[in-house]
Amino acid sequence: MVTEPEIRETAASGGRPRAAVVRDALGVGVAVGLSGFAFGVTAAGAGISTFQACVLSLLVFTGASQFALVGALAAGGNPFTAAAGAFFLGTRNAFYGLRLSQLLRLPRAVRPLAAHWVIDETTAVALAQPDRKSARLGFTVTGLTLYALWNITTLLGALGAEAIGDTRAWGLDAAGPAVFLALLAPMLKTATERAVAALALVLGLGFLPVLPAGVPVLIAALAAPAVLWLKGRRS
């Protein structure tokens, strides 16, 4: 429930209550940040040292690419091929950055640091806000919370891999996708947007059993131009 002080704050700022934005951003950051346990355990199982796993989380900080890398290594893949696959999977963040640069319009001095936090969850939280001020707040709180927790839980997961056991039994590996879908669903307001989401889901799941990790996600990205092309043909 929105309180009276929050209503006054909203009226004064012309946007969403700060408390509501912070609450949502913290919820996403904590829920997804805890899945760093799963990455730490997976990395340890793939033969990656605790130090290497922590460096990956600190410098790469995009869960899908990190999981794709260690998954390929665990399957006996070539390290260079695994790194290339993880890199191309992470290129989607560049497209997120193009959209967020227009929305957030951050000062030049902080843009290099903010770019490191451009991932699925921070993008979803920022785009869900009704105004620039709320988007900046949501992006910052989500990024800070998620970055801190992801790195802490990566370390703990790598150190306690044997004690945690199978992360799938805890559901940690599903936390990130579940939160992202929960944020995405309310944004699918038009028939075109829902068609793109449905086709992307079919493509991603359809190619999942036959293609290397990360590649189905890239193929799913073709859903948008395909739907727009069909819509143009009909009109």
Coordinates of C-alpha atoms in Angstrom, one line a residue, residues 13-228:
S13 CA 8.6 14.7 -7.9
G14 CA 6.2 13.9 -10.7
G15 CA 7.2 10.2 -10.7
R16 CA 6.9 7.0 -8.7
P17 CA 7.4 7.0 -4.9
R18 CA 11.1 6.5 -4.1
A19 CA 10.3 3.9 -1.5
A20 CA 8.4 1.8 -4.0
V21 CA 11.2 1.9 -6.5
V22 CA 13.8 1.0 -3.9
R23 CA 11.6 -1.8 -2.6
D24 CA 11.2 -3.4 -6.1
A25 CA 14.9 -2.9 -7.0
L26 CA 16.0 -4.5 -3.7
G27 CA 13.7 -7.4 -4.3
V28 CA 15.1 -8.1 -7.7
G29 CA 18.7 -7.6 -6.6
V30 CA 18.4 -9.9 -3.6
A31 CA 16.5 -12.6 -5.5
V32 CA 18.9 -12.8 -8.4
G33 CA 22.0 -12.0 -6.4
L34 CA 21.5 -15.2 -4.3
S35 CA 21.8 -17.3 -7.5
G36 CA 25.5 -16.5 -7.4
F37 CA 25.7 -19.5 -5.1
A38 CA 24.8 -21.6 -8.1
F39 CA 27.5 -20.1 -10.3
G40 CA 30.1 -20.6 -7.6
V41 CA 29.2 -24.2 -7.2
T42 CA 29.0 -24.8 -11.0
A43 CA 32.4 -23.1 -11.5
A44 CA 34.0 -25.3 -8.8
G45 CA 32.5 -28.4 -10.4
A46 CA 34.0 -27.4 -13.8
G47 CA 37.4 -27.3 -12.3
I48 CA 37.6 -23.5 -12.0
S49 CA 39.4 -22.2 -8.9
T50 CA 37.7 -20.0 -6.4
F51 CA 40.0 -17.1 -7.4
Q52 CA 39.0 -17.5 -11.1
A53 CA 35.3 -17.8 -10.3
C54 CA 35.5 -14.6 -8.3
V55 CA 37.4 -12.7 -11.0
L56 CA 34.7 -13.8 -13.5
S57 CA 32.0 -12.4 -11.3
L58 CA 33.8 -9.2 -10.6
L59 CA 34.8 -8.4 -14.2
V60 CA 32.3 -10.1 -16.4
F61 CA 29.2 -9.8 -14.2
T62 CA 26.6 -11.2 -16.6
G63 CA 25.2 -14.5 -15.3
A64 CA 24.2 -16.1 -18.5
S65 CA 27.6 -15.6 -20.1
Q66 CA 29.3 -16.9 -16.9
F67 CA 27.2 -20.0 -16.8
A68 CA 27.7 -20.6 -20.5
L69 CA 31.5 -20.4 -20.1
V70 CA 31.7 -22.8 -17.2
G71 CA 29.1 -25.1 -18.7
A72 CA 31.1 -25.4 -21.9
L73 CA 34.3 -26.0 -19.9
A74 CA 32.7 -28.7 -17.8
A75 CA 31.5 -30.4 -20.9
G76 CA 35.1 -30.6 -22.1
G77 CA 34.9 -27.8 -24.6
N78 CA 37.8 -25.8 -25.9
P79 CA 38.5 -22.8 -23.6
F80 CA 38.7 -20.3 -26.6
T81 CA 35.4 -21.6 -28.0
A82 CA 33.8 -21.4 -24.6
A83 CA 35.0 -17.9 -24.2
A84 CA 33.7 -16.9 -27.6
G85 CA 30.3 -18.3 -26.9
A86 CA 30.1 -16.5 -23.7
F87 CA 31.2 -13.2 -25.4
F88 CA 28.6 -13.4 -28.1
L89 CA 25.9 -14.2 -25.6
G90 CA 26.9 -11.1 -23.6
T91 CA 26.6 -8.9 -26.7
R92 CA 22.9 -8.5 -25.9
N93 CA 23.9 -6.1 -23.1
A94 CA 25.2 -3.7 -25.8
F95 CA 21.7 -3.4 -27.1
Y96 CA 20.4 -2.8 -23.6
G97 CA 22.9 -0.1 -23.2
L98 CA 21.7 1.8 -26.3
R99 CA 18.2 1.9 -24.9
L100 CA 19.3 2.8 -21.3
S101 CA 21.6 5.6 -22.5
Q102 CA 18.6 7.4 -23.9
L103 CA 16.5 6.7 -20.8
L104 CA 19.0 7.4 -18.0
R105 CA 21.1 10.1 -19.6
L106 CA 23.8 9.7 -17.0
P107 CA 26.7 12.1 -16.6
R108 CA 29.7 11.2 -18.7
A109 CA 31.9 10.6 -15.7
V110 CA 29.8 7.7 -14.4
R111 CA 28.9 6.1 -17.7
P112 CA 31.8 3.7 -17.8
L113 CA 30.9 2.4 -14.3
A114 CA 27.2 2.2 -15.1
A115 CA 28.0 0.2 -18.3
H116 CA 29.3 -2.6 -16.1
W117 CA 25.9 -2.9 -14.5
V118 CA 23.9 -3.1 -17.8
I119 CA 22.4 -6.6 -17.5
D120 CA 19.0 -8.2 -17.9
E121 CA 17.7 -7.3 -14.4
T122 CA 18.9 -3.7 -14.2
T123 CA 17.5 -3.0 -17.6
A124 CA 14.1 -4.5 -16.8
V125 CA 13.8 -2.6 -13.5
A126 CA 14.8 0.7 -15.2
L127 CA 12.4 0.3 -18.2
A128 CA 9.6 -0.5 -15.8
Q129 CA 9.7 3.0 -14.3
P130 CA 7.5 5.8 -15.5
D131 CA 10.1 8.6 -15.5
R132 CA 13.9 9.2 -15.7
K133 CA 14.4 9.9 -12.0
S134 CA 12.7 6.6 -11.0
A135 CA 14.6 4.8 -13.7
R136 CA 18.0 6.0 -12.5
L137 CA 17.1 5.1 -8.9
G138 CA 15.9 1.6 -9.9
F139 CA 18.9 1.0 -12.0
T140 CA 21.4 2.1 -9.3
V141 CA 19.8 0.2 -6.5
T142 CA 19.3 -3.0 -8.5
G143 CA 22.9 -2.8 -9.9
L144 CA 24.5 -2.1 -6.5
T145 CA 22.5 -4.8 -4.7
L146 CA 22.9 -7.4 -7.4
Y147 CA 26.6 -6.8 -7.9
A148 CA 27.4 -7.0 -4.2
L149 CA 25.4 -10.1 -3.6
W150 CA 26.4 -11.9 -6.8
N151 CA 30.1 -11.6 -5.9
I152 CA 29.7 -12.5 -2.3
T153 CA 27.6 -15.6 -3.1
T154 CA 30.0 -16.6 -5.9
L155 CA 32.7 -16.7 -3.3
L156 CA 30.6 -18.6 -0.8
G157 CA 29.3 -21.0 -3.4
A158 CA 32.8 -21.8 -4.7
L159 CA 34.1 -22.3 -1.1
G160 CA 31.2 -24.4 0.0
A161 CA 30.5 -26.4 -3.2
E162 CA 30.5 -29.7 -1.5
A163 CA 28.3 -28.6 1.4
I164 CA 25.6 -27.1 -0.9
G165 CA 25.4 -30.0 -3.2
D166 CA 23.0 -29.9 -6.2
T167 CA 22.0 -26.3 -6.7
R168 CA 19.0 -27.4 -8.7
A169 CA 17.5 -28.9 -5.6
W170 CA 17.5 -25.4 -4.1
G171 CA 16.1 -23.7 -7.2
L172 CA 18.9 -21.2 -7.2
D173 CA 19.5 -21.7 -10.9
A174 CA 16.0 -20.7 -11.8
A175 CA 15.9 -17.5 -9.7
G176 CA 17.3 -15.2 -12.4
P177 CA 15.1 -16.3 -15.3
A178 CA 12.0 -16.3 -13.0
V179 CA 12.5 -12.7 -11.8
F180 CA 13.2 -11.5 -15.3
L181 CA 10.0 -13.1 -16.7
A182 CA 8.0 -11.6 -13.8
L183 CA 9.3 -8.1 -14.7
L184 CA 8.8 -8.6 -18.4
A185 CA 5.3 -10.0 -18.4
P186 CA 3.5 -6.7 -17.4
M187 CA 5.4 -4.8 -20.1
L188 CA 3.8 -7.0 -22.9
K189 CA 0.8 -4.7 -23.6
T190 CA 0.3 -5.0 -27.3
A191 CA -0.4 -7.9 -29.6
T192 CA 2.9 -7.4 -31.4
E193 CA 4.9 -7.5 -28.1
R194 CA 3.1 -10.6 -27.0
A195 CA 3.8 -12.2 -30.4
V196 CA 7.5 -11.4 -30.2
A197 CA 7.7 -12.9 -26.7
A198 CA 5.8 -16.1 -27.7
L199 CA 8.0 -16.6 -30.8
A200 CA 11.2 -16.0 -28.8
L201 CA 10.0 -18.6 -26.3
V202 CA 9.4 -21.2 -29.0
L203 CA 12.7 -20.5 -30.7
G204 CA 14.7 -20.6 -27.4
L205 CA 13.2 -23.7 -26.1
G206 CA 13.1 -25.4 -29.5
F207 CA 16.8 -25.1 -30.1
L208 CA 17.8 -25.6 -26.5
P209 CA 18.3 -29.4 -26.8
V210 CA 20.3 -29.3 -30.0
L211 CA 22.6 -26.2 -29.8
P212 CA 25.4 -25.2 -27.4
A213 CA 24.6 -23.2 -24.3
G214 CA 23.9 -19.6 -25.1
V215 CA 23.2 -20.0 -28.8
P216 CA 19.4 -20.5 -28.4
V217 CA 19.2 -17.1 -26.7
L218 CA 20.8 -15.5 -29.7
I219 CA 18.4 -17.3 -32.1
A220 CA 15.4 -16.2 -30.0
A221 CA 16.4 -12.6 -30.6
L222 CA 15.4 -13.1 -34.3
A223 CA 11.8 -13.2 -33.1
A224 CA 11.5 -9.4 -33.1
P225 CA 12.5 -8.7 -36.7
A226 CA 10.5 -11.8 -37.8
V227 CA 7.3 -10.5 -36.2
L228 CA 7.8 -7.0 -37.4

